[in-house]
Each structure stands twice: as structure tokens, then as C-alpha cells.
Coordinates of C-alpha atoms in Angstrom, one line a residue:
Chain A
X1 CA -14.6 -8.6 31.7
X2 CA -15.5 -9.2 27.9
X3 CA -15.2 -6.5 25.9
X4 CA -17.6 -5.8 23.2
X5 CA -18.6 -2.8 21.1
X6 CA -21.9 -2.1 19.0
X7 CA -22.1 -2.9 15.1
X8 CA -22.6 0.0 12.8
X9 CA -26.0 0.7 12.8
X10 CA -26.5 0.2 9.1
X11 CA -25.8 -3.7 10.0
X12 CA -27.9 -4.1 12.9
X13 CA -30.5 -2.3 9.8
X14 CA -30.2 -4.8 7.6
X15 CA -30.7 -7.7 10.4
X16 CA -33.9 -6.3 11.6
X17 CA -35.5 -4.9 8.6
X18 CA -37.5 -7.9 7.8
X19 CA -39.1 -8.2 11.2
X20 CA -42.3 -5.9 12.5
X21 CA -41.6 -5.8 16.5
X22 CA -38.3 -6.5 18.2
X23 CA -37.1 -6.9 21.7
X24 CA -34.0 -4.8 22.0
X25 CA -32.4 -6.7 25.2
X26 CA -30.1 -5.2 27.3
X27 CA -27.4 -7.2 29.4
X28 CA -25.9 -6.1 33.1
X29 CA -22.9 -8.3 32.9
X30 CA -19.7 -6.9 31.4
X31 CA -21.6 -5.6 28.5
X32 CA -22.5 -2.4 30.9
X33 CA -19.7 -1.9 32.5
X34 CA -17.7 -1.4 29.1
X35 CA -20.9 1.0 27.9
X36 CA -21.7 -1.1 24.9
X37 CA -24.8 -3.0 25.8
X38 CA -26.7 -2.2 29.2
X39 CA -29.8 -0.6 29.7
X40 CA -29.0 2.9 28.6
X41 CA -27.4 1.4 25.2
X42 CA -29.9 -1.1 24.7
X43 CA -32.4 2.3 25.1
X44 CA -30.5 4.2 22.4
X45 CA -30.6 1.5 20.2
X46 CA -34.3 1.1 20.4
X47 CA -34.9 4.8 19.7
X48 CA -32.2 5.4 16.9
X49 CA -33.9 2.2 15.2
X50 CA -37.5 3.5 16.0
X51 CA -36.8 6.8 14.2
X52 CA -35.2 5.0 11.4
X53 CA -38.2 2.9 10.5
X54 CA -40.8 6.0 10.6
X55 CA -38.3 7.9 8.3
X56 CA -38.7 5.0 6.2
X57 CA -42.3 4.8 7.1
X58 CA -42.0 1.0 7.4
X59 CA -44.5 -0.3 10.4
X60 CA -41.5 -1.3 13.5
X61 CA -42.0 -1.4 17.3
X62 CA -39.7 -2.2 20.2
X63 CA -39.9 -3.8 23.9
X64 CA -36.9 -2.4 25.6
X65 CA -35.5 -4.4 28.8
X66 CA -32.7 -5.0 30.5
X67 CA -31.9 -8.4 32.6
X68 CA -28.6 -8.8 35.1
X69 CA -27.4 -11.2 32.8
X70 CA -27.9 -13.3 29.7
X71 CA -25.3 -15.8 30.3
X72 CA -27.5 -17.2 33.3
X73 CA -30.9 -19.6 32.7
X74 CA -32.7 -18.0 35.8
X75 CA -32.6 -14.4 34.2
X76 CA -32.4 -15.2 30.1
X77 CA -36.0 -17.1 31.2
X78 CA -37.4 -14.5 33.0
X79 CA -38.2 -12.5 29.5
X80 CA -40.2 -15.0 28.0
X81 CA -43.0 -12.9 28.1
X82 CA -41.4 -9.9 26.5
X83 CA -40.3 -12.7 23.4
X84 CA -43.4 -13.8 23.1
X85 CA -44.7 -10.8 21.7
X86 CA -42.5 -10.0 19.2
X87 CA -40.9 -11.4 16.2
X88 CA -37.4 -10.6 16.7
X89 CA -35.0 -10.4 19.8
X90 CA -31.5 -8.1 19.1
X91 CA -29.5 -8.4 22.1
X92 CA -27.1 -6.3 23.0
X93 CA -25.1 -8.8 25.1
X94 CA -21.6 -10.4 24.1
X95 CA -21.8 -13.8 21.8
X96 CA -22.4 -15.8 25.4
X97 CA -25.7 -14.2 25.7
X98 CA -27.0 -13.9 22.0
X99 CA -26.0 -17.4 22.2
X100 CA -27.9 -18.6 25.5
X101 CA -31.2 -16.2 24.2
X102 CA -31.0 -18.3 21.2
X103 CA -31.0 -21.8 23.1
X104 CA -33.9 -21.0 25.3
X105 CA -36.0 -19.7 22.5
X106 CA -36.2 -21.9 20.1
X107 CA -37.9 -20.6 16.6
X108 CA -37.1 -17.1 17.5
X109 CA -34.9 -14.8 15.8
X110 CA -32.4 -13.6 18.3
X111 CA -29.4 -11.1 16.8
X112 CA -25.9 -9.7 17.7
X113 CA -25.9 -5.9 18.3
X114 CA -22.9 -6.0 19.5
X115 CA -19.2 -7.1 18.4
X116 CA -17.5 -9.6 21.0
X117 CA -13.6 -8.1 21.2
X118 CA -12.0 -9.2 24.0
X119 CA -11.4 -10.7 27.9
X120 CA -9.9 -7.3 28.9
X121 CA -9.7 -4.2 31.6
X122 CA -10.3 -0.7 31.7
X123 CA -7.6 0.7 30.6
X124 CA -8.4 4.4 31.0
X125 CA -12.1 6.5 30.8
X126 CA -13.2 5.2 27.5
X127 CA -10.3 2.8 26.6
X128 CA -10.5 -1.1 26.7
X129 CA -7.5 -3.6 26.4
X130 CA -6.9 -7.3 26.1
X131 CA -5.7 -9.1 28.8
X132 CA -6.1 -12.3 28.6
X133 CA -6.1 -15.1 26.0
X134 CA -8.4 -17.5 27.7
X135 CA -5.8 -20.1 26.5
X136 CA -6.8 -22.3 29.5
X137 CA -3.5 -23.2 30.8
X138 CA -2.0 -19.9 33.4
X139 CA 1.5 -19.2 31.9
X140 CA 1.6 -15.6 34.4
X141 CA 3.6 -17.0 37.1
X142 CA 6.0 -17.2 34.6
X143 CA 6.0 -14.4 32.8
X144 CA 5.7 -11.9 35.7
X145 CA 2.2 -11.3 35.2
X146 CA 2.1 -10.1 31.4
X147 CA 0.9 -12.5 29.3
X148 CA 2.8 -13.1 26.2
X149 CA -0.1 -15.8 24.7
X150 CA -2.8 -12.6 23.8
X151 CA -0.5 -9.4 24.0
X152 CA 2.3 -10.5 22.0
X153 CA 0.9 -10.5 18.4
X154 CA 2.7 -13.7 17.5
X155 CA 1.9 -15.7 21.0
X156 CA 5.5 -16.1 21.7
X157 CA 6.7 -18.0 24.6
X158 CA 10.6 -17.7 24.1
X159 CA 11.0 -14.2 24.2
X160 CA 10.7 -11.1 21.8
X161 CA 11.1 -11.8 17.9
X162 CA 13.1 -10.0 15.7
X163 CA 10.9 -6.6 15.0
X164 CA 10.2 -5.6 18.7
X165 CA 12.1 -2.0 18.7
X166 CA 11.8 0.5 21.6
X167 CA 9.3 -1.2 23.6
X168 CA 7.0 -1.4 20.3
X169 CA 5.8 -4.3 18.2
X170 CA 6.2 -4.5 14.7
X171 CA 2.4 -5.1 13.9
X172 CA 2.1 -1.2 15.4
X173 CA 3.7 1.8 17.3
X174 CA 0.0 1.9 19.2
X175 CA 1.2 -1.9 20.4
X176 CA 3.7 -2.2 23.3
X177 CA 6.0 -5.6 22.8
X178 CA 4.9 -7.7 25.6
X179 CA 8.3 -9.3 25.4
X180 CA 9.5 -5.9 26.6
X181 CA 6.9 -5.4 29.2
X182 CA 7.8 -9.3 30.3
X183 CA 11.7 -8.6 31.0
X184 CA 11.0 -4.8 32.4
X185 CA 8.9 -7.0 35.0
X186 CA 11.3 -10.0 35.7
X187 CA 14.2 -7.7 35.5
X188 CA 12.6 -5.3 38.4
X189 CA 11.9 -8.5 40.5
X190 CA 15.0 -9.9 40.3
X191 CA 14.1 -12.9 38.5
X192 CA 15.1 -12.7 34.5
X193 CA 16.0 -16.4 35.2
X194 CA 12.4 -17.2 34.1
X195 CA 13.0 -16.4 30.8
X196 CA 15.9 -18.1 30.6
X197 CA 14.8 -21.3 30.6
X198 CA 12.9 -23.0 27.3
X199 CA 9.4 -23.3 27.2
X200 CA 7.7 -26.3 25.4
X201 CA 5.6 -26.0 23.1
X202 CA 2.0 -25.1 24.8
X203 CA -0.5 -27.5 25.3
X204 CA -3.2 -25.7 22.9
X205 CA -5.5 -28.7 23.3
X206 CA -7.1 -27.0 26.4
X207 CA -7.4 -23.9 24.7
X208 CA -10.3 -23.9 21.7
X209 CA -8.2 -25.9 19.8
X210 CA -9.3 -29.0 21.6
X211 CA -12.9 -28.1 20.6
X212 CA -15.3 -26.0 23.0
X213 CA -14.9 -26.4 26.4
X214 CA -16.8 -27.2 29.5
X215 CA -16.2 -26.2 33.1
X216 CA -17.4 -28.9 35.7
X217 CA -17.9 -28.2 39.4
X218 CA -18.7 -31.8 40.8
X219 CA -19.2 -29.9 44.2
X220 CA -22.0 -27.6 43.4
X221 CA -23.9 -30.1 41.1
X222 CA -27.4 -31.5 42.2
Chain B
X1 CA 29.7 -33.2 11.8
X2 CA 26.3 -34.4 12.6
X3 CA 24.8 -33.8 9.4
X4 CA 25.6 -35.0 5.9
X5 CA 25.6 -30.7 4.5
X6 CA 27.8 -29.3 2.6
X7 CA 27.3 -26.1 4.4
X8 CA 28.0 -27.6 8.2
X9 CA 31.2 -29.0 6.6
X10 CA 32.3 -25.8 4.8
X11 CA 32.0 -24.2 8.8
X12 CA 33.8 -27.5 10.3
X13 CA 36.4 -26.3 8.0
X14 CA 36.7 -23.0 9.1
X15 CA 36.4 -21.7 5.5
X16 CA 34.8 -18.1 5.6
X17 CA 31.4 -18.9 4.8
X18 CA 29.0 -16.9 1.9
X19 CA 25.9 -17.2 1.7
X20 CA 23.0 -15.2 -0.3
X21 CA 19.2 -15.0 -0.2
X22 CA 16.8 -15.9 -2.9
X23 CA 13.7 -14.6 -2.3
X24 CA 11.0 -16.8 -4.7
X25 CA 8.7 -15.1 -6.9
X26 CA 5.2 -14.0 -6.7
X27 CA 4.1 -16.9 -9.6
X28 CA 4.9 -20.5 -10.3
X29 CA 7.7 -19.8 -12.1
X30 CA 10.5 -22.2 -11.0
X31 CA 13.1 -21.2 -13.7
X32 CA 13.5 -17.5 -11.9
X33 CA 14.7 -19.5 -9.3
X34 CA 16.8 -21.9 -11.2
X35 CA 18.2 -18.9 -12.9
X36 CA 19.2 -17.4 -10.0
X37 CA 21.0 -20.0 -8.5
X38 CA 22.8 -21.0 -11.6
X39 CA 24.6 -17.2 -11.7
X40 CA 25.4 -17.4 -7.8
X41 CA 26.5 -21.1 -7.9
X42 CA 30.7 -20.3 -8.2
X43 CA 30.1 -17.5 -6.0
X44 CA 28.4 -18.5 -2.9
X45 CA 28.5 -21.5 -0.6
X46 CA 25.0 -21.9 -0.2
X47 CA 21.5 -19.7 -1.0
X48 CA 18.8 -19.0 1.4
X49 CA 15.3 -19.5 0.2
X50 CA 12.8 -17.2 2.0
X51 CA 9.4 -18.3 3.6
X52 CA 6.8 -16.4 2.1
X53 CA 8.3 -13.3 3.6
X54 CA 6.7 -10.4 4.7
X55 CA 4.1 -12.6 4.4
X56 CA 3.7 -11.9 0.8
X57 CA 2.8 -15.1 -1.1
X58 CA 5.0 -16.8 -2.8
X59 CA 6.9 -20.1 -4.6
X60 CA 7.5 -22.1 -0.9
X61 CA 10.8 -22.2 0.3
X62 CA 11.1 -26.4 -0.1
X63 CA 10.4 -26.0 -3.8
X64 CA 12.4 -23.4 -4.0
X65 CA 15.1 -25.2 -2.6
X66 CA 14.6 -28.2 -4.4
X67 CA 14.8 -25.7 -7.7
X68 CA 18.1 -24.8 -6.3
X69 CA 19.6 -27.5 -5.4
X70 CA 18.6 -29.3 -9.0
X71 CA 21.2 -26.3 -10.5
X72 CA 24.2 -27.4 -8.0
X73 CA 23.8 -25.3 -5.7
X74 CA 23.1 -26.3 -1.6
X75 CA 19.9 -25.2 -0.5
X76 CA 18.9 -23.5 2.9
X77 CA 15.3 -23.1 3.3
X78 CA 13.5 -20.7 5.5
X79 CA 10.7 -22.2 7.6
X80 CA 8.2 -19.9 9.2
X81 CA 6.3 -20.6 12.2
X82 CA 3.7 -18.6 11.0
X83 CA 1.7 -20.6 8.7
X84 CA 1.6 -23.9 9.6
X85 CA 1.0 -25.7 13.0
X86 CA 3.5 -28.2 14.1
X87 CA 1.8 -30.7 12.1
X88 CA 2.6 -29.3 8.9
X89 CA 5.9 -27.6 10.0
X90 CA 7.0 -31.4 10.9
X91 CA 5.6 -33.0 7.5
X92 CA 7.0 -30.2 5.2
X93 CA 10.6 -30.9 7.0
X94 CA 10.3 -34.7 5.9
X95 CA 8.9 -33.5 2.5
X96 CA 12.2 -31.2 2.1
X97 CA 14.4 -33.5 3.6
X98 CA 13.4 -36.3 1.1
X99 CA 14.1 -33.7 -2.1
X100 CA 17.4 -33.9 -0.7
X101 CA 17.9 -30.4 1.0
X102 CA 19.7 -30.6 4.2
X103 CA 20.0 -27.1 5.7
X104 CA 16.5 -25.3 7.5
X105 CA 16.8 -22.0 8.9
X106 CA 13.7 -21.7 11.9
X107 CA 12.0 -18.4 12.1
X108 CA 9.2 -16.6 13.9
X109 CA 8.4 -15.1 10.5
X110 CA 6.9 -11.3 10.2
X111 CA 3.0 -11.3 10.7
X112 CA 0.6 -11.4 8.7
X113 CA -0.5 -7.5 8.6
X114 CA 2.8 -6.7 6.9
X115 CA 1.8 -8.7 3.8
X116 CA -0.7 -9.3 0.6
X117 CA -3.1 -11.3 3.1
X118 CA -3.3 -9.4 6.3
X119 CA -7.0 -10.4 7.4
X120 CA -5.2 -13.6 7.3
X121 CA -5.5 -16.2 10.9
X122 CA -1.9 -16.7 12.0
X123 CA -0.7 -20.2 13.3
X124 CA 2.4 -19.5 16.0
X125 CA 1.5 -22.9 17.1
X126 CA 5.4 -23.3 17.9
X127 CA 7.6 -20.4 18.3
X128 CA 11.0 -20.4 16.6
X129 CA 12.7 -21.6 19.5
X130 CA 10.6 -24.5 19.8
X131 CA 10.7 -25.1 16.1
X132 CA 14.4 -25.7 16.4
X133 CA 13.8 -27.8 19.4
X134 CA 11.7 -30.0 17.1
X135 CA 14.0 -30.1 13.9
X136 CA 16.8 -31.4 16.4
X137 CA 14.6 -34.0 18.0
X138 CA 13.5 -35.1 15.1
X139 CA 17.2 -36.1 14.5
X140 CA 19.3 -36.4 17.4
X141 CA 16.2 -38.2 19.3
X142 CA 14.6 -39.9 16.1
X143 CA 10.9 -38.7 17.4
X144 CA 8.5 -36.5 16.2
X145 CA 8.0 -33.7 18.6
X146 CA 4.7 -36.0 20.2
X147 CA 7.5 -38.4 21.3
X148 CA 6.5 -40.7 18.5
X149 CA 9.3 -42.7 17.2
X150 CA 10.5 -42.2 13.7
X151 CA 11.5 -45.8 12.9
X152 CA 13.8 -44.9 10.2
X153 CA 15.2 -42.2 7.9
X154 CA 14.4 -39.5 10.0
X155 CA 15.3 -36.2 8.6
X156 CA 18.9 -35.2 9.6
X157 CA 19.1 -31.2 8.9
X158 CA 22.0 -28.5 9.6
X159 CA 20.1 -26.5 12.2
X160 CA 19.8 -22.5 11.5
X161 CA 18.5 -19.8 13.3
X162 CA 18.1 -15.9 13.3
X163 CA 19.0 -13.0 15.7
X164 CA 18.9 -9.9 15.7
X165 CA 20.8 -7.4 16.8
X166 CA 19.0 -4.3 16.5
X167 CA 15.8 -5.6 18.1
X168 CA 14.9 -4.7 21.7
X169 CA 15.5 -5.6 24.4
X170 CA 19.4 -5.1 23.4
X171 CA 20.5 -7.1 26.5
X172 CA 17.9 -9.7 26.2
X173 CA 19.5 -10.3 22.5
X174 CA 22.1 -12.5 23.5
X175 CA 20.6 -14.5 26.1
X176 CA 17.5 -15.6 23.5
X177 CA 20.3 -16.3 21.1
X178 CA 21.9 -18.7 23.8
X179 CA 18.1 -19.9 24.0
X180 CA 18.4 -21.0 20.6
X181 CA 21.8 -22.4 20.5
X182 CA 20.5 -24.2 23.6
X183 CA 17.3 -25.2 21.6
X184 CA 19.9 -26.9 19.2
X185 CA 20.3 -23.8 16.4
X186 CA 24.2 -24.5 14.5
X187 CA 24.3 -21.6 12.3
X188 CA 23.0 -18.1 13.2
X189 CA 22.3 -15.4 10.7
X190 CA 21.7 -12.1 11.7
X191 CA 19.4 -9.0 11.0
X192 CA 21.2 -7.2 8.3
X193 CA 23.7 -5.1 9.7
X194 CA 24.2 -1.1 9.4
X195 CA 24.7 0.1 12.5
X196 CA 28.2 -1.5 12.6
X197 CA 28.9 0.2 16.3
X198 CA 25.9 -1.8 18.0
X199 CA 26.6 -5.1 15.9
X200 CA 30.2 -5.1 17.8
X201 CA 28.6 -4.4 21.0
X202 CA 26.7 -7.6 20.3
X203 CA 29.5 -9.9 19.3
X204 CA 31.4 -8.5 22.5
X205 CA 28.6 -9.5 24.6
X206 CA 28.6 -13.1 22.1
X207 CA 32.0 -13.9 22.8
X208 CA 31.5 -13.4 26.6
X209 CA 29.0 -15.8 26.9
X210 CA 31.2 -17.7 24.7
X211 CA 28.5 -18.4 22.1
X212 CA 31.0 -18.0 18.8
X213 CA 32.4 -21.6 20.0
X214 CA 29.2 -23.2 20.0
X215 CA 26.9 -22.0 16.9
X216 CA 28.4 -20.4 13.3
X217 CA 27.4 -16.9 12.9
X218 CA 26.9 -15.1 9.6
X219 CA 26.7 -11.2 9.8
X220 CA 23.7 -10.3 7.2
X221 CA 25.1 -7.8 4.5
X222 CA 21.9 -6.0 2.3
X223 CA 23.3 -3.9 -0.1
X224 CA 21.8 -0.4 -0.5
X225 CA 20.1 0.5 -4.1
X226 CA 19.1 3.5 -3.4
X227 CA 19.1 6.6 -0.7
X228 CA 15.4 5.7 -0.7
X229 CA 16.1 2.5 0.0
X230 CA 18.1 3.6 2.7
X231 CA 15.7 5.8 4.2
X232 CA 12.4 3.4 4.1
X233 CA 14.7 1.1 5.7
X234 CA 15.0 3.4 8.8
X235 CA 11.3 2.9 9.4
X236 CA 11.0 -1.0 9.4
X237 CA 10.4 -2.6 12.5
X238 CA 13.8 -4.3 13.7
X239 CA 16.0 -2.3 11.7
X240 CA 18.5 0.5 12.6
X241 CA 19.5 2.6 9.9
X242 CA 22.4 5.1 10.9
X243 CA 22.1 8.7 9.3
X244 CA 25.8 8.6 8.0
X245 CA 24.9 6.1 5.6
X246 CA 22.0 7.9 4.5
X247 CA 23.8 11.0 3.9
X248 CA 26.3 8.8 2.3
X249 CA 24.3 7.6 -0.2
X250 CA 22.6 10.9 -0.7
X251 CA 25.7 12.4 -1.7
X252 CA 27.1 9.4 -4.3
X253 CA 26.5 9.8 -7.6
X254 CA 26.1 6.7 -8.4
X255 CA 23.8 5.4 -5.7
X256 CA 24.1 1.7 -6.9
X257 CA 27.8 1.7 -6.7
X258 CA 27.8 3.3 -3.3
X259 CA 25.6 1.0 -1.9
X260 CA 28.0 -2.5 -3.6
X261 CA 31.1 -0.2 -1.9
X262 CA 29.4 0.3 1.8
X263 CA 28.5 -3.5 1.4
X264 CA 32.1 -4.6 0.3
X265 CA 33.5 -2.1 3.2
X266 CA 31.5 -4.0 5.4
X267 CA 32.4 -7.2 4.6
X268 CA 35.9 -6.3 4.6
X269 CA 35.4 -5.5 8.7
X270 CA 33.6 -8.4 9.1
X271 CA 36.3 -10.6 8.4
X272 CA 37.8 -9.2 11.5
X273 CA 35.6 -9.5 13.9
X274 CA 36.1 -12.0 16.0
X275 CA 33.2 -15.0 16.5
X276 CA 32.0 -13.9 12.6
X277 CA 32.3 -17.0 10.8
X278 CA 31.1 -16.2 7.6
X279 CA 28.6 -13.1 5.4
X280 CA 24.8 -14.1 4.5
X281 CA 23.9 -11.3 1.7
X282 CA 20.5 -10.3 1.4
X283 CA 20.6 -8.6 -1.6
X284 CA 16.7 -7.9 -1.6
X285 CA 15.3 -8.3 -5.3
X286 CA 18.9 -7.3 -6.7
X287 CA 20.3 -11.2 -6.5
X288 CA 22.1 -10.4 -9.8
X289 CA 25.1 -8.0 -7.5
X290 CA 25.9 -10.6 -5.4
X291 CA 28.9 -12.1 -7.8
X292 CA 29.7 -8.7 -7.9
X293 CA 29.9 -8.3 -4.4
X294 CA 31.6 -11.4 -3.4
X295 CA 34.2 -11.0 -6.1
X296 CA 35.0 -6.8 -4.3
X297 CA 35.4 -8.4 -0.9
X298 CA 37.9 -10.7 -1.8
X299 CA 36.1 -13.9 -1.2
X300 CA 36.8 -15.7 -4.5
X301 CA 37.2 -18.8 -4.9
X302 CA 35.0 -20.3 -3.1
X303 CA 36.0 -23.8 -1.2
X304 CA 35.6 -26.9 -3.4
X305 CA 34.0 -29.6 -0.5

């Protein structure tokens, strides 16, 4: 899922201030599972920005709602009442959906609540990790299924560099070397031979580096 | 020999090579360098010019060199993979080449968080191993790394690479070190060496795969200033540190000397050890000892080429 976590309050302040009413929109996607921006953090937001604005005693309402996702034209239009009536929309989706508010409304306001980390997993209650690079070519088949692109700090593909030391990177002790957790893996199944061999230079054209990207299904096209 | 260096031919020899690092300075000053090079000139076969490392910026390596090489002295510049994507790694090797230096050493390079720019974007377009893969083709196959012919004067460079020893995983050291011989690396330098005990576990395990007979490899020397020294050393990522030398220091009473008498001591093994064809001393903003050092070791005079 993507990963994301809410701004510091004081920021989302300072984006909002100007504006009267705002929609505080909620996302069901990944942004709920990883508690940063479904309905019950999209409520909180509304309130803690609510009571900010009478302390200030500056005049500031909210429309709380939630959709299943923002990334998707059937549900990001089915609010268009709810935008119509006030001047602002802060969404607390990932940058997809802040993106695809901001397409389908235009001359509206829509902001980030949010910070957009990572394509990761749950990790453990409360923790989040990176897992994958969206570099869109799959190296894992080679790498036993650790992906050296996004969890080695340097994007290696040729095996650990000089300051991996007891399983750690050198960026941080928090950081495990992926080059460690690549030939734990190959070793176990027998097949270190992958890492033997060279591996070209990557073909970072069909990651962002070749400009943004497009997925085309011919199949499911009308 | 494949390559018109002085260095490749000094190895080709089988002269016991010396090397020392320069590490450029944190302004445009080129006559620190120049300086520098003209005191280690009768004492060293060749000096290293580091890449902006720990990412600190600072006078490029390829100036640098060319600084160094304007005194007499043959250049070998360190190229990062860091910084610059393989379009700029590629035009900076024609750039050096042209200024006449002949020797690159290819390295991963430490990251940015480590240095004076750390909300820097890091490139790691290429990885070292590839970067060496592209410095040979660039001369053994006259084509850019694209598989664009160079028509002529391509840039012919002595190949060098790093290993290191005391990084993890131990037994994965040897094969990625085959992976860069493989990938085309002629001279290897290593991590600078303490723990003497591992470093001859890893020349045992070098010679098995034969590796000694098909790549140079320099044993990294850093002499110790300081018990401080010492000790922060113990904490750097890819580093081991062993306590005797600590307590060693500790107890000197002249720290300095200690350190120029554990280096010498050293070098005096090294000599020894079988696959070690020559010392790279990494005499880390203390340039001014290596004379000093090579002179103690017995390594004077150096080979007239």
C-alpha cells in the first residue's frame, strides 16, 4: 500500500487559514489502512482545526466525508456537492488523490494533509516500511525477493558496498543492509550463484526517469 | 600493459608499489594540492585524489589530478558513483583523460547523509561495478556504455577499484571483489587495515580464488594521530578497530610517533604477505608524514620508470 503520514498541524494551519469553509476529505484506500487519512483521521482533523479557529475567533467551518477512494473518477465525483459549498478541499489522501480532487475540480483549492512516504507493508502495530521502489522493471526474482533498488540506500545492484557491518547500513544502525538480507536469502536457498553474476546497469528509463508513466490495458478499454 | 600509466607499468614490473591519498580542500585553492604533491613526489609512485569524500564538498578529483600531475607526480583520481549519472560519469572520464591523467579508481562513494549536504538527491545511476564495466568498455570496446562508437581517442585508463575487508558479509567480500576484477578492475585498494588477523583471512580466501594473479592489490595503511583518532574510528561504518591498538596508543607518550610506528610495523608485514603487491597510505589530513613513513618502512627509493 502507500504509505503516508499527516503534516504538522501548524502547516496544514497555514494552508487553510485564508479560506472560510473547507471540506476535510477522507480516503478508504491505503491511506486508512496505514491510520493516516480515513474517516476517523479526516474527523480529528476537522475537529482539531475547528477548535483552532474559534480560539482564534476567526469565522471556519468544515464538511467532513469520507469516499472509498480518491484515486478513482466514479467516487472523487461523487462529492461534488460537498465542493461546491465550500471554498477549500484538504484531503487527507496520498499525492494520487490530492492530485485527482484537483483535476476534477477545476478553480478549487484542494490541499495535502498528508505526507506521501512510501509503497510499503505493515511492519508491526504502528510501524510502516518501504518495500518497493516502483522502479518499473521486477529485479526480485533475482535478488531472492529483497529488493536492493529502494532498501539499499545507495540502489546497488552488485552487492553490498564498503560500510555494510553486521547486517547494518552505514546511513544507520535502525537500517538493515539489504545486501545482507539479499545473500542470508540466496544463501538459505541454495542459490548465491545469483549474485554472482554482473548486473547491467538498470534500465531507469521505465522508472520516473523516463518521465511519468502510464499503464494501458488495451483489453479493458471501451 | 594495456595502458600507457606509469602506475600499471610500475605493477608489470613487480616493483612494490606506494601510493598516498590527497584528499582536496574545502576551497579553490589549487596550490594546497600542488604543494602536496610536490613533498610526496620522490616518495610515492602515485597519489590518489579523493571524490568529494564523505560527501563533503570539495576541489573535484580531475582537477585535483590535473594539479598533481602538473608537479610530476602520476595522478589517480577517485570517481564516485554518487553524484553524477552515467552521463556525466562518462564525460568527466573523457575530460580527465584529455588533462592527461591515466589512472581512475571506481567507487560507490559514502552517501550523502555522512556529509556537509545531506538533504542532498543521490544519483547511483551506475553502481561501482558497473562503473568499471564502463571505463573498460570505453577502452577495450571503444563505445560509450550506450554502445555508441567512440570513433577515435577513446580514453584508455589503468582501471582501479576498492574492497573492503572489514565490511559484511565477510564471505561475500571476495566473491564481489572477483565481480569487479571480472567487471575489468586492475588495481584494488583496500579499506585501511587494523585488524591485521581478518585482512590475512581475506588474502587467504584471495589467493584461493587466485585473484592476486589477476588484479594488483594495495593494502590501505592510515596512520593513527591520535588515541581519539583511534577510538572514533571504531565507530565508522566499515571499519574494525581492534582494542590492542587502542590501548596501544593510549599508553604511548607520544601518540604521533606511535601511530607512524604501528603504520611502519604494518607495512613491514605487508611486504610478506603474499598476493600484496604494494601499500596505498591514507594519511587523512596528515599528508605531510607520508615521506616519513615511506622512508621507516624501507621503501626508498622509489623506481625510476
Amino acid at each position: 500500500m502507500i504509505v503516508a503520514e499527516r503534516k504538522p498541524i501548524e502547516e496544514i494551519i497555514k494552508m487553510v487559514e485564508k479560506h472560510e469553509s473547507i471540506l476535510v476529505l477522507g480516503c478508504g484506500g491505503c491511506v486508512t489502512v496505514c491510520l493516516a487519512g480515513g474517516e476517523k483521521e479526516a474527523e480529528q482533523l476537522a475537529t482539531t482545526l475547528r477548535l483552532y479557529f474559534q480560539k482564534e475567533n476567526k469565522p471556519f467551518k468544515t464538511i467532513t466525508t469520507t469516499i472509498t477512494r480518491q484515486c478513482d473518477p466514479e467516487y472523487v465525483k461523487s462529492v461534488a456537492e460537498e465542493v461546491a459549498k465550500v471554498d477549500a478541499v484538504l484531503s487527507t489522501a496520498c499525492g494520487v488523490g490530492v492530485q485527482f480532487m484537483a483535476e476534477n475540480y477545476p478553480g478549487k483549492w484542494v490541499y495535502p494533509a498528508l505526507n506521501t512516504k512510501f509503497a510499503g507493508a505493515n511492519l508491526e502495530l504502528g510501524v510502516w516500511g518501504e518495500r518497493c521502489g516502483l522502479c518499473g522493471e521486477c529485479i526480485l526474482h533475482l535478488t531472492g525477493g529483497v529488493c536492493p533498488v529502494i532498501r539499499c540506500s545507495k540502489s546497488l545492484l552488485n552487492g553490498p558496498c564498503g560500510g555494510s557491518q553486521n547486517g547494518k547500513c552505514e546511513v544507520s544502525s535502525e537500517i538493515d543492509c539489504a545486501w545482507q538480507l539479499i545473500y542470508d536469502r540466496l544463501k538459505s536457498l541454495n542459490s548465491l550463484d545469483l549474485i554472482l553474476k554482473i548486473q547491467p546497469p538498470k534500465d531507469w528509463s521505465k522508472a520516473r526517469d523516463g518521465g511519468p508513466r502510464k499503464v494501458v490495458k488495451e483489453e479493458v478499454r471501451l | 600493459m594495456i595502458t600507457e600509466s606509469r602506475l600499471e607499468k610500475l605493477f608489470a614490473e613487480g616493483h612494490f608499489v606506494v601510493t598516498a591519498e590527497i584528499g582536496p580542500p574545502k576551497n579553490s585553492n589549487g596550490e594546497a594540492v600542488r604543494k602536496h604533491a610536490r613533498n610526496l613526489k620522490n616518495y610515492i609512485d602515485g597519489a590518489n585524489l579523493t571524490d568529494n569524500q564523505t560527501a563533503v564538498v570539495r576541489l573535484s578529483s580531475i582537477a585535483a589530478g590535473f594539479h598533481v600531475l602538473s608537479e610530476g607526480l602520476d595522478p589517480i583520481i577517485q570517481m564516485t558513483c554518487r553524484d553524477r549519472n552515467r552521463i556525466g560519469l562518462q564525460s568527466d572520464l573523457l575530460g580527465a583523460y584529455s588533462l592527461g591523467i591515466r589512472n581512475v579508481l571506481a567507487l560507490t562513494g559514502d552517501h550523502q547523509s555522512f556529509g556537509n549536504h545531506p538533504t542532498a538527491k543521490n544519483v547511483y545511476d551506475l553502481d561501482s561495478i558497473q562503473l568499471i564495466q564502463t571505463i573498460k568498455k570505453l577502452r577495450d570496446e571503444k563505445q560509450f556504455l550506450s554502445g555508441e562508437p567512440i570513433k577515435e581517442h577513446e580514453p584508455r585508463f589503468f582501471i582501479g577499484a576498492v574492497e573492503n575487508p572489514f565490511g559484511d558479509p565477510f564471505e561475500f567480500r571476495v566473491l564481489r571483489l572477483e565481480k569487479k576484477i571480472e567487471a575489468g578492475a586492475q588495481f584494488i585498494q583496500t579499506q585501511c587495515i587494523f585488524d591485521m588477523e581478518r585482512f590475512e583471512r581475506f588474502m587467504e580466501m584471495v589467493r584461493e580464488r587466485g585473484l592476486h594473479e589477476r588484479a594488483y592489490i594495495l593494502a590501505g595503511i592510515t596512520p593513527l594521530k591520535s588515541a581519539k583518532a583511534a577510538k572514533y574510528m571504531k565507530n565508522v561504518a566499515g571499519m574494525i578497530m581492534p582494542d590492542h591498538i587502542i590501548e596501544r596508543m593510549e599508553k604511548a607518550e607520544d601518540q604521533k610517533e606511535e601511530g607512524v610506528k604501528i603504520a611502519v610495523e604494518m607495512i613491514e608485514h605487508l611486504k610478506n604477505v603474499k598476493g600484496v603487491a604494494g601499500v596505498h597510505i591514507m594519511a587523512i589530513a596528515w599528508e605531510d608524514i607520508v615521506p616519513v613513513i615511506v622512508e621507516r618502512a624501507g621503501l626508498l627509493p622509489r623506481p625510476e620508470v
